Coordinates of C-alpha atoms and ligand atoms in Angstrom, one line a residue:
M9 CA 97.2 -58.9 8.4
T10 CA 93.9 -59.3 6.4
I11 CA 91.1 -61.0 8.2
P12 CA 89.1 -63.5 6.1
W13 CA 85.4 -62.9 5.7
Y14 CA 84.4 -65.8 7.8
H15 CA 86.0 -64.2 10.8
K16 CA 84.1 -60.9 10.3
T17 CA 80.7 -62.0 9.2
T18 CA 77.4 -62.1 11.1
I19 CA 75.4 -65.3 11.0
Y20 CA 71.6 -65.9 11.2
Q21 CA 70.4 -69.4 11.8
I22 CA 67.4 -70.6 10.0
Y23 CA 65.4 -73.7 11.1
P24 CA 63.8 -74.4 7.7
R25 CA 60.7 -76.2 9.1
S26 CA 59.7 -73.0 11.0
F27 CA 60.9 -70.1 9.0
M28 CA 58.4 -69.6 6.2
D29 CA 55.9 -72.0 4.5
A30 CA 55.6 -71.0 0.8
N31 CA 53.2 -73.8 -0.3
G32 CA 50.8 -73.8 2.6
D33 CA 51.3 -77.3 4.0
G34 CA 52.1 -76.1 7.5
V35 CA 55.9 -76.9 7.2
G36 CA 58.5 -74.2 6.3
D37 CA 60.4 -74.8 3.1
L38 CA 63.3 -73.6 0.9
R39 CA 61.0 -71.3 -1.2
G40 CA 59.8 -69.8 2.0
I41 CA 63.4 -68.9 2.9
I42 CA 64.0 -67.4 -0.6
Q43 CA 60.9 -65.2 0.0
K44 CA 62.3 -63.9 3.2
L45 CA 65.9 -63.2 2.2
D46 CA 65.2 -59.5 1.7
Y47 CA 64.0 -59.4 5.4
L48 CA 67.4 -60.8 6.5
K49 CA 69.3 -58.5 4.1
D50 CA 67.3 -55.6 5.5
I51 CA 68.2 -56.5 9.1
G52 CA 71.8 -56.6 8.0
F53 CA 73.0 -60.1 8.5
E54 CA 75.8 -61.1 6.2
A55 CA 75.4 -64.9 6.3
I56 CA 72.7 -67.5 6.8
W57 CA 73.1 -71.0 8.2
V58 CA 70.3 -73.3 7.2
S59 CA 69.6 -76.4 9.3
P60 CA 69.5 -79.7 7.3
F61 CA 66.8 -80.0 4.6
F62 CA 68.2 -83.1 3.0
A63 CA 66.3 -86.3 2.4
S64 CA 65.3 -87.7 5.8
P65 CA 62.6 -89.6 7.6
Q66 CA 62.5 -86.5 9.8
R67 CA 62.6 -88.4 13.1
D68 CA 65.1 -85.8 14.3
F69 CA 63.8 -83.2 11.8
G70 CA 66.6 -83.5 9.3
Y71 CA 69.5 -84.4 11.6
D72 CA 68.8 -88.0 10.5
V73 CA 69.8 -87.9 6.8
S74 CA 68.9 -90.7 4.4
D75 CA 70.5 -89.0 1.3
Y76 CA 72.9 -86.1 1.6
L77 CA 72.7 -85.3 -2.1
S78 CA 69.0 -84.7 -2.4
T79 CA 66.4 -82.6 -0.6
A80 CA 63.5 -83.8 1.5
P81 CA 60.3 -83.2 -0.6
E82 CA 58.6 -81.2 2.1
F83 CA 61.4 -78.7 1.9
G84 CA 61.6 -78.5 -1.8
T85 CA 63.6 -79.7 -4.8
M86 CA 67.2 -79.7 -5.8
E87 CA 66.4 -76.7 -8.0
D88 CA 65.0 -74.8 -5.0
A89 CA 68.2 -75.5 -3.1
L90 CA 70.3 -74.2 -6.0
Q91 CA 68.1 -71.2 -6.3
L92 CA 68.4 -70.5 -2.6
I93 CA 72.2 -70.4 -3.0
E94 CA 71.9 -68.2 -6.0
E95 CA 69.4 -65.8 -4.4
T96 CA 71.5 -65.5 -1.3
H97 CA 74.5 -64.6 -3.3
R98 CA 72.6 -62.2 -5.4
R99 CA 72.0 -60.2 -2.3
G100 CA 75.7 -60.2 -1.4
M101 CA 75.1 -62.7 1.4
K102 CA 76.8 -66.0 2.2
I103 CA 75.1 -69.3 2.8
V104 CA 76.2 -72.0 5.2
F105 CA 74.7 -75.5 5.1
D106 CA 74.5 -77.9 8.0
L107 CA 76.5 -81.2 7.6
V108 CA 75.9 -84.2 9.8
L109 CA 79.1 -86.2 9.5
N110 CA 78.8 -88.3 12.6
H111 CA 75.7 -90.3 11.8
T112 CA 73.1 -91.0 9.2
S113 CA 69.4 -92.1 9.6
D114 CA 68.9 -95.8 10.2
Q115 CA 66.8 -95.6 7.0
H116 CA 69.9 -94.5 4.9
P117 CA 70.5 -97.2 2.3
W118 CA 74.0 -97.6 3.6
F119 CA 72.8 -98.6 7.0
L120 CA 70.0 -100.8 5.7
E121 CA 72.7 -102.7 3.8
S122 CA 75.2 -102.6 6.7
R123 CA 72.8 -104.1 9.1
S124 CA 71.5 -106.8 6.8
S125 CA 74.4 -109.2 7.5
R126 CA 77.9 -109.4 8.8
H127 CA 79.2 -109.8 5.3
N128 CA 78.1 -107.2 2.8
P129 CA 80.0 -104.4 1.0
K130 CA 78.9 -101.9 3.7
A131 CA 79.3 -104.3 6.7
N132 CA 82.0 -102.1 8.1
W133 CA 80.5 -98.7 7.4
Y134 CA 79.0 -98.3 10.9
L135 CA 80.3 -99.3 14.4
W136 CA 79.3 -102.9 15.0
R137 CA 80.3 -104.9 18.0
S138 CA 79.4 -108.2 19.3
P139 CA 77.8 -108.6 22.7
S140 CA 80.6 -108.7 25.2
L141 CA 79.8 -112.0 26.8
P142 CA 79.6 -114.3 23.7
L143 CA 78.7 -117.3 25.8
G144 CA 76.1 -115.4 27.7
E145 CA 73.9 -115.4 24.7
G146 CA 73.2 -119.1 24.7
L147 CA 71.9 -118.6 28.2
G148 CA 69.7 -115.7 27.1
V149 CA 71.9 -113.0 28.6
R150 CA 73.0 -110.3 26.2
V151 CA 75.7 -107.9 27.4
K152 CA 76.4 -104.5 25.7
P153 CA 79.8 -104.1 24.2
N154 CA 80.8 -101.4 26.8
N155 CA 79.4 -99.0 29.3
W156 CA 79.2 -95.9 27.1
Q157 CA 76.2 -93.6 27.5
S158 CA 74.7 -91.8 24.5
M159 CA 74.5 -88.0 24.5
T160 CA 70.8 -88.1 25.3
G161 CA 71.2 -90.6 28.1
G162 CA 71.0 -94.4 28.2
S163 CA 73.3 -96.8 26.5
G164 CA 74.1 -95.9 22.9
W165 CA 74.4 -99.5 21.9
H166 CA 71.4 -101.0 20.0
Y167 CA 71.0 -104.6 19.0
A168 CA 70.3 -105.7 15.4
G169 CA 69.2 -109.3 15.3
E170 CA 70.2 -109.7 11.6
R171 CA 73.8 -109.5 12.6
G172 CA 73.5 -110.6 16.2
Q173 CA 75.5 -107.5 17.0
Y174 CA 75.1 -104.0 18.4
Y175 CA 75.6 -100.7 16.6
W176 CA 76.7 -97.6 18.2
A177 CA 74.6 -94.3 18.1
S178 CA 76.0 -91.2 19.9
F179 CA 72.7 -89.4 19.8
L180 CA 69.4 -91.3 19.3
P181 CA 68.8 -95.0 18.4
F182 CA 67.8 -94.2 14.8
Q183 CA 71.0 -92.2 14.2
P184 CA 73.7 -94.8 13.8
D185 CA 77.3 -93.5 13.9
L186 CA 79.4 -93.9 10.8
N187 CA 82.7 -95.7 11.0
W188 CA 85.2 -92.9 10.2
R189 CA 88.1 -95.3 10.5
N190 CA 86.9 -96.9 7.3
S191 CA 88.6 -95.0 4.5
E192 CA 85.6 -95.6 2.1
V193 CA 83.3 -93.9 4.6
K194 CA 85.6 -91.0 4.9
K195 CA 86.1 -90.6 1.2
T196 CA 82.3 -90.7 0.6
M197 CA 81.6 -88.1 3.2
F198 CA 84.4 -85.9 1.9
D199 CA 82.9 -86.1 -1.6
I200 CA 79.5 -85.1 -0.2
A201 CA 81.1 -82.0 1.4
R202 CA 82.7 -81.3 -2.0
F203 CA 79.5 -81.7 -3.8
W204 CA 77.7 -78.8 -2.2
L205 CA 80.8 -76.6 -2.1
A206 CA 81.1 -77.1 -5.8
K207 CA 77.5 -75.8 -6.0
G208 CA 78.6 -72.6 -4.4
V209 CA 77.8 -73.1 -0.7
D210 CA 80.1 -70.9 1.4
G211 CA 80.6 -73.1 4.4
Y212 CA 79.3 -75.7 6.8
R213 CA 78.1 -75.9 10.3
L214 CA 79.3 -79.3 11.4
D215 CA 77.0 -81.2 13.6
I216 CA 78.3 -82.9 16.8
F217 CA 81.9 -82.8 15.4
N218 CA 83.4 -84.0 18.7
T219 CA 81.9 -87.4 18.6
I220 CA 83.0 -88.4 15.1
Y221 CA 85.9 -90.6 16.4
K222 CA 85.5 -92.9 19.3
N223 CA 88.3 -94.8 21.1
E224 CA 89.5 -97.6 18.7
E225 CA 89.4 -100.2 21.4
F226 CA 86.0 -99.1 22.8
R227 CA 87.4 -98.9 26.3
D228 CA 84.9 -98.3 29.1
N229 CA 84.4 -94.7 30.2
P230 CA 85.4 -94.0 33.8
F231 CA 82.9 -93.0 36.5
A232 CA 82.1 -89.3 37.1
F233 CA 79.8 -87.8 39.6
K234 CA 77.8 -85.8 37.0
L235 CA 74.1 -86.3 36.1
A236 CA 73.7 -84.4 32.9
P237 CA 76.0 -83.2 30.1
T238 CA 76.5 -79.4 30.3
P239 CA 77.4 -77.1 27.4
N240 CA 81.1 -77.1 28.5
D241 CA 81.4 -80.7 29.5
P242 CA 80.0 -83.7 27.7
S243 CA 80.4 -86.0 30.7
G244 CA 77.1 -87.0 32.3
F245 CA 74.9 -89.9 33.2
L246 CA 77.5 -90.8 35.8
Q247 CA 80.4 -91.1 33.4
K248 CA 83.2 -89.1 32.0
A249 CA 83.0 -89.1 28.2
K250 CA 86.7 -90.0 28.1
Y251 CA 86.7 -92.5 25.3
S252 CA 83.5 -91.7 23.4
Q253 CA 84.1 -88.0 22.6
D254 CA 86.9 -85.5 21.8
Q255 CA 89.4 -88.1 20.6
P256 CA 92.7 -87.0 19.1
E257 CA 91.6 -88.3 15.7
S258 CA 88.7 -85.7 15.7
F259 CA 91.2 -82.9 16.1
D260 CA 93.2 -84.3 13.1
L261 CA 89.9 -84.5 11.2
A262 CA 89.3 -80.8 11.8
R263 CA 92.6 -80.1 10.0
E264 CA 91.9 -82.5 7.2
F265 CA 88.5 -81.1 6.7
R266 CA 90.1 -77.6 6.5
K267 CA 92.4 -78.8 3.7
L268 CA 89.3 -80.0 1.8
T269 CA 87.4 -76.8 2.2
D270 CA 90.6 -74.8 1.2
E271 CA 90.3 -76.4 -2.2
F272 CA 87.3 -74.1 -2.7
G273 CA 88.7 -70.9 -1.4
K274 CA 87.7 -69.1 1.8
I275 CA 85.1 -71.4 3.2
L276 CA 83.5 -71.0 6.6
T277 CA 83.4 -74.0 8.9
V278 CA 81.9 -73.9 12.4
G279 CA 82.0 -76.9 14.6
E280 CA 79.4 -77.9 17.1
V281 CA 81.5 -79.0 20.1
A282 CA 80.2 -79.2 23.6
A283 CA 83.4 -79.2 25.7
A284 CA 85.7 -77.1 27.9
R285 CA 87.1 -74.0 26.2
E286 CA 90.6 -75.4 25.7
V287 CA 89.1 -78.4 23.9
V288 CA 86.8 -76.2 21.8
R289 CA 89.8 -74.2 20.8
T290 CA 91.8 -77.2 19.8
Y291 CA 89.3 -77.9 17.0
A292 CA 90.3 -74.6 15.4
G293 CA 94.0 -75.5 15.6
E294 CA 96.9 -75.4 18.0
E295 CA 99.4 -72.7 16.9
T296 CA 97.6 -71.4 13.8
N297 CA 94.0 -71.6 12.7
D298 CA 94.5 -74.6 10.5
G299 CA 91.5 -76.5 11.8
L300 CA 87.9 -75.4 11.6
T301 CA 87.6 -71.7 11.0
L302 CA 85.2 -71.2 13.9
V303 CA 83.9 -73.3 16.8
F304 CA 80.9 -72.7 19.0
D305 CA 81.5 -72.1 22.6
F306 CA 78.3 -73.2 24.3
E307 CA 79.1 -72.3 27.9
M308 CA 77.7 -68.8 27.1
L309 CA 74.3 -70.3 26.3
Q310 CA 73.9 -70.3 30.0
F311 CA 75.0 -66.8 30.6
K312 CA 74.2 -64.7 33.6
F313 CA 73.1 -61.2 32.8
T314 CA 75.7 -59.3 34.8
A315 CA 78.6 -57.1 33.9
E316 CA 80.9 -59.4 36.0
Y317 CA 79.8 -62.5 34.1
F318 CA 80.4 -60.9 30.7
R319 CA 83.7 -59.4 31.7
A320 CA 85.0 -62.7 32.8
L321 CA 83.6 -64.4 29.7
I322 CA 85.1 -62.0 27.3
E323 CA 88.4 -62.0 29.0
D324 CA 88.6 -65.8 28.9
I325 CA 87.2 -66.1 25.4
D326 CA 89.6 -63.5 24.0
R327 CA 92.5 -65.2 25.6
H328 CA 91.6 -68.6 24.1
F329 CA 90.7 -67.1 20.7
S330 CA 93.4 -64.4 20.3
P331 CA 94.4 -63.8 16.7
P332 CA 94.6 -65.5 14.3
F333 CA 91.7 -67.3 15.9
M334 CA 88.2 -65.8 16.2
P335 CA 85.5 -66.7 18.7
V336 CA 81.8 -67.1 18.0
Y337 CA 79.2 -65.4 20.3
V338 CA 76.0 -67.3 20.5
F339 CA 73.2 -67.0 23.0
S340 CA 70.6 -69.4 21.7
N341 CA 70.1 -72.1 19.1
L342 CA 67.8 -74.9 18.0
D343 CA 68.5 -77.0 21.0
K344 CA 68.5 -74.6 24.0
R345 CA 65.9 -72.3 25.5
R346 CA 65.7 -68.9 23.9
S347 CA 67.9 -66.1 25.4
I348 CA 64.9 -64.0 26.5
H349 CA 64.2 -66.7 29.0
R350 CA 67.4 -65.8 30.9
L351 CA 66.5 -62.1 30.7
R352 CA 63.1 -62.7 32.3
D353 CA 61.4 -61.4 29.2
D354 CA 62.9 -57.9 29.6
I355 CA 63.4 -56.4 26.1
R356 CA 65.7 -53.7 27.5
K357 CA 68.1 -56.5 28.5
A358 CA 67.7 -58.2 25.1
K359 CA 68.8 -55.0 23.4
L360 CA 71.9 -54.8 25.7
L361 CA 72.7 -58.4 25.0
A362 CA 72.5 -57.7 21.3
M363 CA 74.8 -54.7 21.7
L364 CA 77.3 -57.0 23.4
Q365 CA 77.0 -59.7 20.7
F366 CA 77.5 -57.3 17.8
T367 CA 80.2 -55.1 19.3
V368 CA 82.5 -57.7 21.0
R369 CA 85.4 -59.2 19.1
G370 CA 83.9 -62.3 17.5
V371 CA 81.4 -63.6 15.0
P372 CA 77.8 -63.3 16.2
C373 CA 75.4 -66.1 15.5
T374 CA 71.7 -65.3 16.0
Y375 CA 68.9 -67.9 16.0
Y376 CA 65.8 -67.0 14.1
G377 CA 63.2 -65.0 16.0
E378 CA 65.8 -63.8 18.5
E379 CA 65.7 -60.4 16.8
L380 CA 62.0 -60.2 17.7
G381 CA 62.4 -61.4 21.3
M382 CA 60.5 -64.6 20.5
T383 CA 59.9 -66.7 23.6
N384 CA 59.8 -70.4 24.4
L385 CA 56.5 -72.1 24.2
D386 CA 55.7 -74.4 27.1
L387 CA 54.6 -77.7 25.7
P388 CA 54.0 -81.0 27.6
F389 CA 56.6 -83.7 27.1
K390 CA 54.1 -86.3 26.2
N391 CA 52.9 -84.6 23.1
A392 CA 56.3 -83.5 21.9
L393 CA 57.4 -84.0 18.3
D394 CA 61.0 -83.9 19.4
P395 CA 62.0 -87.5 20.3
I396 CA 64.1 -86.6 23.3
P397 CA 61.4 -85.6 25.8
H398 CA 59.8 -89.0 25.3
K399 CA 62.7 -90.5 27.1
Y400 CA 62.0 -88.3 30.1
T401 CA 58.2 -88.3 30.6
F402 CA 58.8 -89.9 34.1
A403 CA 60.5 -86.8 35.6
P404 CA 58.8 -83.6 36.5
R405 CA 59.6 -80.6 34.3
L406 CA 60.7 -78.6 37.3
F407 CA 63.6 -81.0 37.8
F408 CA 65.1 -80.1 34.4
D409 CA 64.3 -76.4 34.9
L410 CA 66.3 -76.5 38.1
M411 CA 69.2 -78.2 36.3
D412 CA 68.9 -75.7 33.5
V413 CA 68.6 -78.4 30.9
T414 CA 66.4 -78.0 27.8
V415 CA 64.7 -81.4 27.1
N416 CA 61.8 -80.6 24.8
R417 CA 63.3 -78.7 21.9
D418 CA 59.9 -78.1 20.3
E419 CA 59.7 -75.1 22.8
V420 CA 62.3 -73.2 20.8
R421 CA 61.3 -74.3 17.3
T422 CA 57.8 -72.7 16.9
P423 CA 57.0 -70.9 13.7
M424 CA 58.6 -67.6 12.9
Q425 CA 56.3 -64.7 13.8
W426 CA 56.0 -62.5 10.7
D427 CA 52.8 -60.5 11.3
E428 CA 49.5 -60.5 13.2
S429 CA 47.6 -62.4 10.5
R430 CA 46.6 -66.1 10.9
N431 CA 49.5 -68.4 11.9
A432 CA 51.6 -65.3 12.4
G433 CA 51.9 -65.0 8.6
F434 CA 54.1 -68.2 8.6
S435 CA 51.6 -70.4 6.7
V436 CA 48.1 -70.4 5.3
A437 CA 47.6 -74.0 6.4
E438 CA 44.9 -75.1 8.7
K439 CA 47.5 -76.5 11.1
T440 CA 51.2 -75.7 11.4
W441 CA 53.7 -78.4 12.2
L442 CA 54.2 -76.9 15.7
P443 CA 51.8 -74.4 17.2
V444 CA 52.5 -70.8 16.7
H445 CA 53.3 -69.0 19.9
P446 CA 50.1 -67.2 21.1
N447 CA 52.1 -64.0 21.7
Y448 CA 52.4 -63.4 17.9
P449 CA 49.9 -60.5 17.8
T450 CA 52.4 -58.4 19.8
V451 CA 55.7 -60.1 19.0
N452 CA 56.1 -60.1 15.2
A453 CA 58.4 -58.7 12.6
K454 CA 55.8 -56.4 10.9
R455 CA 54.9 -54.6 14.1
E456 CA 58.5 -54.3 15.2
N457 CA 59.5 -53.0 11.9
A458 CA 57.2 -50.1 12.3
D459 CA 58.4 -49.3 15.8
E460 CA 61.6 -47.4 15.8
T461 CA 62.5 -48.5 19.3
S462 CA 61.8 -52.2 18.9
L463 CA 64.4 -54.9 19.4
L464 CA 64.3 -55.6 15.7
N465 CA 65.2 -52.0 14.8
T466 CA 67.9 -52.1 17.5
F467 CA 69.4 -55.2 15.7
K468 CA 69.4 -53.2 12.5
R469 CA 71.1 -50.2 14.0
L470 CA 73.7 -52.4 15.6
L471 CA 74.4 -54.4 12.5
K472 CA 74.7 -51.3 10.5
F473 CA 77.1 -49.8 12.9
R474 CA 79.2 -53.0 12.8
R475 CA 79.2 -53.0 9.0
E476 CA 80.2 -49.3 8.7
N477 CA 82.9 -49.4 11.4
I478 CA 85.7 -51.7 10.3
T479 CA 87.1 -51.5 13.9
M480 CA 84.0 -53.5 15.1
Q481 CA 84.8 -56.3 12.7
E482 CA 88.6 -56.4 12.9
G483 CA 89.7 -54.5 15.9
L484 CA 91.4 -56.1 18.9
L485 CA 89.7 -55.9 22.2
E486 CA 90.8 -54.4 25.5
L487 CA 88.6 -54.5 28.6
L488 CA 88.3 -51.2 30.5
N489 CA 89.1 -51.0 34.2
G490 CA 87.8 -48.6 36.9
L491 CA 84.2 -48.4 35.7
P492 CA 81.2 -48.7 38.1
K493 CA 80.5 -52.2 39.2
N494 CA 77.6 -52.9 36.8
V495 CA 79.1 -51.2 33.8
L496 CA 81.0 -53.2 31.2
G497 CA 83.4 -51.4 28.9
F498 CA 85.9 -52.3 26.3
I499 CA 87.9 -50.7 23.5
R500 CA 88.0 -52.1 20.0
K501 CA 91.0 -50.9 18.1
T502 CA 92.8 -51.1 14.8
A503 CA 96.0 -49.3 13.9
S504 CA 94.0 -46.3 12.8
E505 CA 90.8 -46.3 14.9
E506 CA 89.4 -46.8 18.3
R507 CA 85.8 -47.3 19.5
I508 CA 84.9 -47.5 23.2
V509 CA 81.8 -49.6 24.0
L510 CA 80.1 -49.0 27.3
M511 CA 77.2 -51.0 28.6
N512 CA 75.1 -50.6 31.8
F513 CA 73.9 -53.9 33.2
D514 CA 72.1 -52.1 36.0
E515 CA 68.5 -51.3 36.2
R516 CA 69.5 -47.9 37.7
E517 CA 71.4 -45.2 35.8
N518 CA 75.2 -45.0 36.1
E519 CA 77.3 -41.9 35.7
F520 CA 81.1 -41.9 35.5
P521 CA 83.9 -39.7 34.1
L522 CA 85.2 -40.4 30.6
D523 CA 87.6 -38.5 28.5
S524 CA 85.9 -38.5 25.2
S525 CA 84.0 -36.0 23.2
E526 CA 82.2 -37.9 20.5
C527 CA 79.4 -40.3 20.9
V528 CA 78.8 -42.4 17.8
F529 CA 76.0 -44.8 19.0
K530 CA 73.3 -44.7 21.6
L531 CA 71.4 -47.9 22.5
S532 CA 68.2 -46.3 23.8
G533 CA 68.7 -42.7 22.9
N534 CA 68.6 -41.6 26.5
E535 CA 72.3 -41.9 27.1
E536 CA 74.2 -38.7 27.6
L537 CA 77.8 -37.6 27.1
D538 CA 79.2 -34.2 28.1
Q539 CA 82.8 -33.0 28.2
K540 CA 83.9 -35.1 31.1
A541 CA 81.2 -37.6 31.9
V542 CA 78.9 -40.3 30.6
R543 CA 75.5 -41.0 31.9
L544 CA 73.9 -44.3 31.0
N545 CA 70.3 -44.9 31.8
G546 CA 69.2 -48.4 33.1
F547 CA 70.4 -51.0 30.6
G548 CA 71.7 -48.2 28.4
G549 CA 74.7 -48.4 26.2
M550 CA 76.9 -46.1 24.3
I551 CA 79.8 -46.2 21.8
V552 CA 82.2 -43.3 21.8
K553 CA 85.3 -42.4 19.8
Ligands
LIG617 C1 73.1 -81.5 17.2 C2 71.9 -80.7 16.7 C3 70.6 -81.3 17.2 C4 70.6 -82.7 16.7 C5 71.8 -83.5 17.1 C6 71.9 -84.8 16.4 O1 73.2 -81.3 18.5 O2 72.0 -79.3 17.0 O3 69.5 -80.6 16.9 O4 69.4 -83.3 17.2 O5 73.0 -82.8 16.8 O6 72.2 -84.7 15.0
LIG618 CA1 55.7 -75.9 3.0

């Protein structure tokens, strides 16, 4: 059985606004990414995923597209985009774009036309519904078409006087959902996907894939006692997202989209789906992996740093994504607090987490800056550039912290910290689009590059080990029993090789018997192996043959 590249790769997520600013206007851009490809190659990542840089009013910073086939001027030109593809390939790396199929910007010409009247060629391109009490209107009462809540809270129905109707938006009001039951819409969006694949793109991250289809009759969602959506359950705001998300047609779309990408060879697709693990798996296929090649499992974004937690996680993930499926391991992204936050800023723990991410059976996905231990920047909701916190300025921050919900995504989108020079080397501008985190003089790539024991160099060593040991990419996984309580261990094995991964989630050292004689990787350097026993220092880790 040969495993396709997209099931073995390692992914680095770039948020283009914050990665590198090549022209000094304070906003990261495509030329900036090109300048830093060698940095990523040097760490050892094999693929990059670039968040959207297409034409957009930037109200949700690119996740509100107004033309899928052109680039936003602040990010660069079409030529820059093509050069980015070429330069990535020249380094033997793959490039994944971010495709928003669910919605467009309300400034997209399609939507401007669609909302202009009830009768126009694009009248049916979005989800339009009349108020549900038609007679009420004469009396000045307007009732929304149904009770559905948007993913960010509050009704997702928004009134457009031109048509005397509401349109549906799963996310924010300026992101109207496309009507995928309209065959013209589907064909147009498929052609867009083909356009970039034909230009050489190796895959797509698919934004909120699980909301693309909604119940055809727009039936009311049932009540659920749940305040906020969680990574493994989209229900929230006191309702179950029964009819507004995860409809059977979305699973069919995953298979259809796969057929489309298959026209271009081995193409990676990774779906953004916030749902229970069984549901997440269904987007990859039922019996065989004939749907999306990968799907994020977001429950682990809320990991607990214990051996028990990860043991249970790996067991369950591996069961759901047994071959020919492959799981993704992701601990932070553009929407959720950075992983170091859960580790109480302890770099030793961050190293162990990286060890787990790069040795477990699955595709690791790393958000920019995680390799440096970049931290969240506390910013007040009222000055946020992210539109979401403005909906929640009435509630105290502590409330969301207790619920473990990230509201202000600016916190995790601050500029990449390259060195100790002004603006952390990200930009020469007077002012960067978001402030640089004040810890940049100590947390930056240049400094960590020079320090052999840094988190960055730990990432490099782990990625190198993964690349050089095919077992770490292809091997099956078996959890080990009988280890000390805070030690997690598993075997990765192929027909010809075995590697045993041992990780100590304890602050104190742990010593235990082990029948192995050859240590092939030490996380901190202080781990020891003699004939009959392993000694792992606090948060230490070792790989043996
Ligand atoms: C996804 C993206 C998020 C964006 C939203 C709407 O959740 O990760 O950043 O705001 O979709 O497109
Ligand atoms: Ca720029």
